Coordinates of C-alpha atoms in Angstrom, one line a residue:
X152 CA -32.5 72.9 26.2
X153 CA -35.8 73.0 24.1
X154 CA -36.5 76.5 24.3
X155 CA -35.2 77.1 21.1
X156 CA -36.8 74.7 19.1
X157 CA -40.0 75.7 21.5
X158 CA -40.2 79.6 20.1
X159 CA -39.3 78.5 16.5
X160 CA -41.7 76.2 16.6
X161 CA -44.7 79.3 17.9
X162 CA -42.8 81.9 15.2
X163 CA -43.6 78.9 12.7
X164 CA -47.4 78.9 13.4
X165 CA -47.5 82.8 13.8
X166 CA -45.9 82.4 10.3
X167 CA -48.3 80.1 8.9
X168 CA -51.4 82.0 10.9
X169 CA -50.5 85.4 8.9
X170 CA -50.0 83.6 5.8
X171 CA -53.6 81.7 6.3
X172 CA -55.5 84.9 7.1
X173 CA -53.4 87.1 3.9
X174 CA -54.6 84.2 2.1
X175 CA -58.5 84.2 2.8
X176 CA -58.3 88.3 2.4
X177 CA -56.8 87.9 -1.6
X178 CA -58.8 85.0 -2.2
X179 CA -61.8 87.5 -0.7
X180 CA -60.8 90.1 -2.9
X181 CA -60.6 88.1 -5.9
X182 CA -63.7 86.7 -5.4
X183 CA -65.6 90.1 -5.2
X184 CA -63.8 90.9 -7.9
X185 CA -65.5 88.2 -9.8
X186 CA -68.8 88.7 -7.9
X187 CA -69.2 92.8 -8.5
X188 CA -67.9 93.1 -12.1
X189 CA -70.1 94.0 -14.9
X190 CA -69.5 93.1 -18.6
X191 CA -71.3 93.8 -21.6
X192 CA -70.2 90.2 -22.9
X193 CA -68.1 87.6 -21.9
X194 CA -65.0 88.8 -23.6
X195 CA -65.4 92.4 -21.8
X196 CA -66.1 91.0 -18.7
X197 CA -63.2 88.3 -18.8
X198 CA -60.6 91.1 -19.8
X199 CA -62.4 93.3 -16.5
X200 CA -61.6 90.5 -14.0
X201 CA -58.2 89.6 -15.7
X202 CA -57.1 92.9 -15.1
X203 CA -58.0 93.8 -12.1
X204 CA -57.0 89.8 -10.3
X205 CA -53.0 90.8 -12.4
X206 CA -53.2 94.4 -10.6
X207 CA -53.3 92.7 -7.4
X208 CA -50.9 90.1 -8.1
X209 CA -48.5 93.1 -9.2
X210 CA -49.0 94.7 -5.6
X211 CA -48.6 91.0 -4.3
X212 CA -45.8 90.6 -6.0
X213 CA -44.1 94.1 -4.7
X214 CA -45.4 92.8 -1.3
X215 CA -43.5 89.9 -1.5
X216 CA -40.2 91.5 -2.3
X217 CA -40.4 93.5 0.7
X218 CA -41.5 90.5 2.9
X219 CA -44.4 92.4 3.1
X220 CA -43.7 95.3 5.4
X221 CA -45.5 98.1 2.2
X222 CA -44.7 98.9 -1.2
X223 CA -43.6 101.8 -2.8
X224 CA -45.9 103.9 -4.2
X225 CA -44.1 104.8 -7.4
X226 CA -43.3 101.1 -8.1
X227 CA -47.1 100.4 -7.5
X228 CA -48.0 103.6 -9.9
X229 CA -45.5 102.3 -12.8
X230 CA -46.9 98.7 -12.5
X231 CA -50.6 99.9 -13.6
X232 CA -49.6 102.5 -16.0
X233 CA -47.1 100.4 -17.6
X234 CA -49.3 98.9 -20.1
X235 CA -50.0 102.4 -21.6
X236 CA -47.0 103.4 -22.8
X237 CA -43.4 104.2 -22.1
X238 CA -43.4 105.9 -18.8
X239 CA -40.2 107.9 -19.6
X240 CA -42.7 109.6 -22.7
X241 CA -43.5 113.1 -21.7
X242 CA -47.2 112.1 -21.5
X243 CA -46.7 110.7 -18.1
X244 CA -45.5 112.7 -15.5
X245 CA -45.1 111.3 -12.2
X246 CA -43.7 113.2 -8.7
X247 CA -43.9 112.5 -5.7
X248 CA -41.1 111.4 -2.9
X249 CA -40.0 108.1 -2.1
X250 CA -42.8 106.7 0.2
X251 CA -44.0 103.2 1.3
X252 CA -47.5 102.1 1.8
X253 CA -48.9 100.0 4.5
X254 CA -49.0 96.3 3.3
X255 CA -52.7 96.3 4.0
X256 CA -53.3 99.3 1.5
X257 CA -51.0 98.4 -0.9
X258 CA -53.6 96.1 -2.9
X259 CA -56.6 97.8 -2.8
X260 CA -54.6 101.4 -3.9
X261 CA -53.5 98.8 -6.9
X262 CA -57.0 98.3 -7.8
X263 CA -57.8 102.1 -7.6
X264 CA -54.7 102.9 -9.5
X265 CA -55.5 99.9 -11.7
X266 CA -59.3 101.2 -12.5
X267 CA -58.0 105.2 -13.1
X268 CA -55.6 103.6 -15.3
X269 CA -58.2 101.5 -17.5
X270 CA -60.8 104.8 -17.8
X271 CA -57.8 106.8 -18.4
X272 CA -57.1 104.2 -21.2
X273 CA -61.0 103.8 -22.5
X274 CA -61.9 107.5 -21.9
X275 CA -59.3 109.8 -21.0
X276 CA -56.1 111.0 -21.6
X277 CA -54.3 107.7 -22.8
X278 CA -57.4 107.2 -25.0
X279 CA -55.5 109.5 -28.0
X280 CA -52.1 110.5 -28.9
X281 CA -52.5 113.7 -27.3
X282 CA -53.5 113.4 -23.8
X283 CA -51.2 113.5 -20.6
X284 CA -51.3 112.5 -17.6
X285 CA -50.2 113.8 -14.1
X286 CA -50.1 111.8 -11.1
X287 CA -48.7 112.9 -7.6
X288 CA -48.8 111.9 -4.1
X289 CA -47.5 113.1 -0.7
X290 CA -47.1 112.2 2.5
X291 CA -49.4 114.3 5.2
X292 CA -48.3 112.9 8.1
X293 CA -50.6 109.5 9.0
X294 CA -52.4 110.3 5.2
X295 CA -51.2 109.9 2.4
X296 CA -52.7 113.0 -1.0
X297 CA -52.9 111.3 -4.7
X298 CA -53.6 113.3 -7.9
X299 CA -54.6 112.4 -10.8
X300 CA -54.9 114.5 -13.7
X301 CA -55.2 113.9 -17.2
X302 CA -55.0 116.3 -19.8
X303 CA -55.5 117.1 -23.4
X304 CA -57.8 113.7 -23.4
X305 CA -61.7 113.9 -25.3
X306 CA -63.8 115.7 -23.9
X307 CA -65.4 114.1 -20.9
X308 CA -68.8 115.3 -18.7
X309 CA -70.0 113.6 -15.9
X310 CA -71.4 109.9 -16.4
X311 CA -75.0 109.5 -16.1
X312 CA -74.9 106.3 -14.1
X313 CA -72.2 104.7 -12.1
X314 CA -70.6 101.9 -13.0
X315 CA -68.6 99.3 -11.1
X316 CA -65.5 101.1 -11.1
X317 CA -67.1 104.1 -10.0
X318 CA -68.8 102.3 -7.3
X319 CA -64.9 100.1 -6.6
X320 CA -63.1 103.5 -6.2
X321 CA -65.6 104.9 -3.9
X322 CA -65.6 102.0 -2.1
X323 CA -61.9 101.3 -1.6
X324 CA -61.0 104.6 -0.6
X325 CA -63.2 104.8 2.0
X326 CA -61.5 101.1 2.7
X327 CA -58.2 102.8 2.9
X328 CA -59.3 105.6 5.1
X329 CA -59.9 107.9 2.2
X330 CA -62.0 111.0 3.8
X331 CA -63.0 112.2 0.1
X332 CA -62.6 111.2 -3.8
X333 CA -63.0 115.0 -5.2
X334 CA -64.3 114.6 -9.1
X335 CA -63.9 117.1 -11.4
X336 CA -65.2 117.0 -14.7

């Protein structure tokens, strides 16, 4: 009887068919990556792509664990914030419920957590000793509500231009599904 070999044999190429096609998308996304950033100089633009190819291969990574069925959102919010400090510091305060996110969205939320993170680091609240930061998310039935809020940072007024990751959050939310990105300055 060859009909077991016969369906392991079509799981096999469905296998090797998903892997292809996740493949091309990251390979996609790095490349625009690449493509769409904007440096400065080289150094500025290097560290700019170097951070924003490791964010996805942190949400890869959490992917992988999970044999990509989602990621958890608090494990994908630790993972870009971790670089600022120790997330158990008072500064950070993070709530929300256990949740996963879709496999598809868990990358491209790592770049948008990824890119609050960095202006949080260059301009906001993690760019002094006294800033904090808040971020939140619930579940609202098929949508999912993130906050973030930072505190106590410099001074801040809207930007005069838009930059690229202005233009990558606007863009991936409404990749995601994202009905709004509410700014307040």
């Amino acid at each position: 009887d060859v009909t077991e070999q016969k369906e392991a044999e079509e799981r096999q190429t469905l296998l090797m068919r998903e892997i292809d096609h996740r493949a091309k998308n990251a390979l996609a996304v790095a490349q625009a990556v690449v493509n769409l950033t904007r440096a400065d100089t080289i150094g500025d633009y290097k560290k700019a792509v170097e951070g924003r190819i490791a964010a996805l291969a942190r949400a890869h990574s959490l992917l992988a664990a999970s044999r990509w069925e989602g990621a958890d959102i608090r494990s994908l919010v630790e993972d870009e914030l971790a670089a600022y400090g120790d997330l158990s510091d008072p500064r950070f305060r993070l709530d929300g419920k256990p949740m996963t996110v879709a496999a598809n969205v868990a990358q491209p939320l790592a770049l948008v957590l990824h890119e609050l993170a960095t202006n949080a680091a260059k301009y906001g609240a993690l760019s002094n000793a006294t800033g904090r930061l808040d971020v939140a998310w619930e579940d609202r039935g098929h949508k999912m509500v993130l906050r973030w809020a930072e505190n106590g940072g410099p001074e801040v007024a809207a930007p005069e231009t838009t930059g690229f990751g202005s233009t990558l959050l606007d863009l991936l939310i409404k990749e995601l599904g994202g009905a709004t990105l509410d700014r307040e300055w």
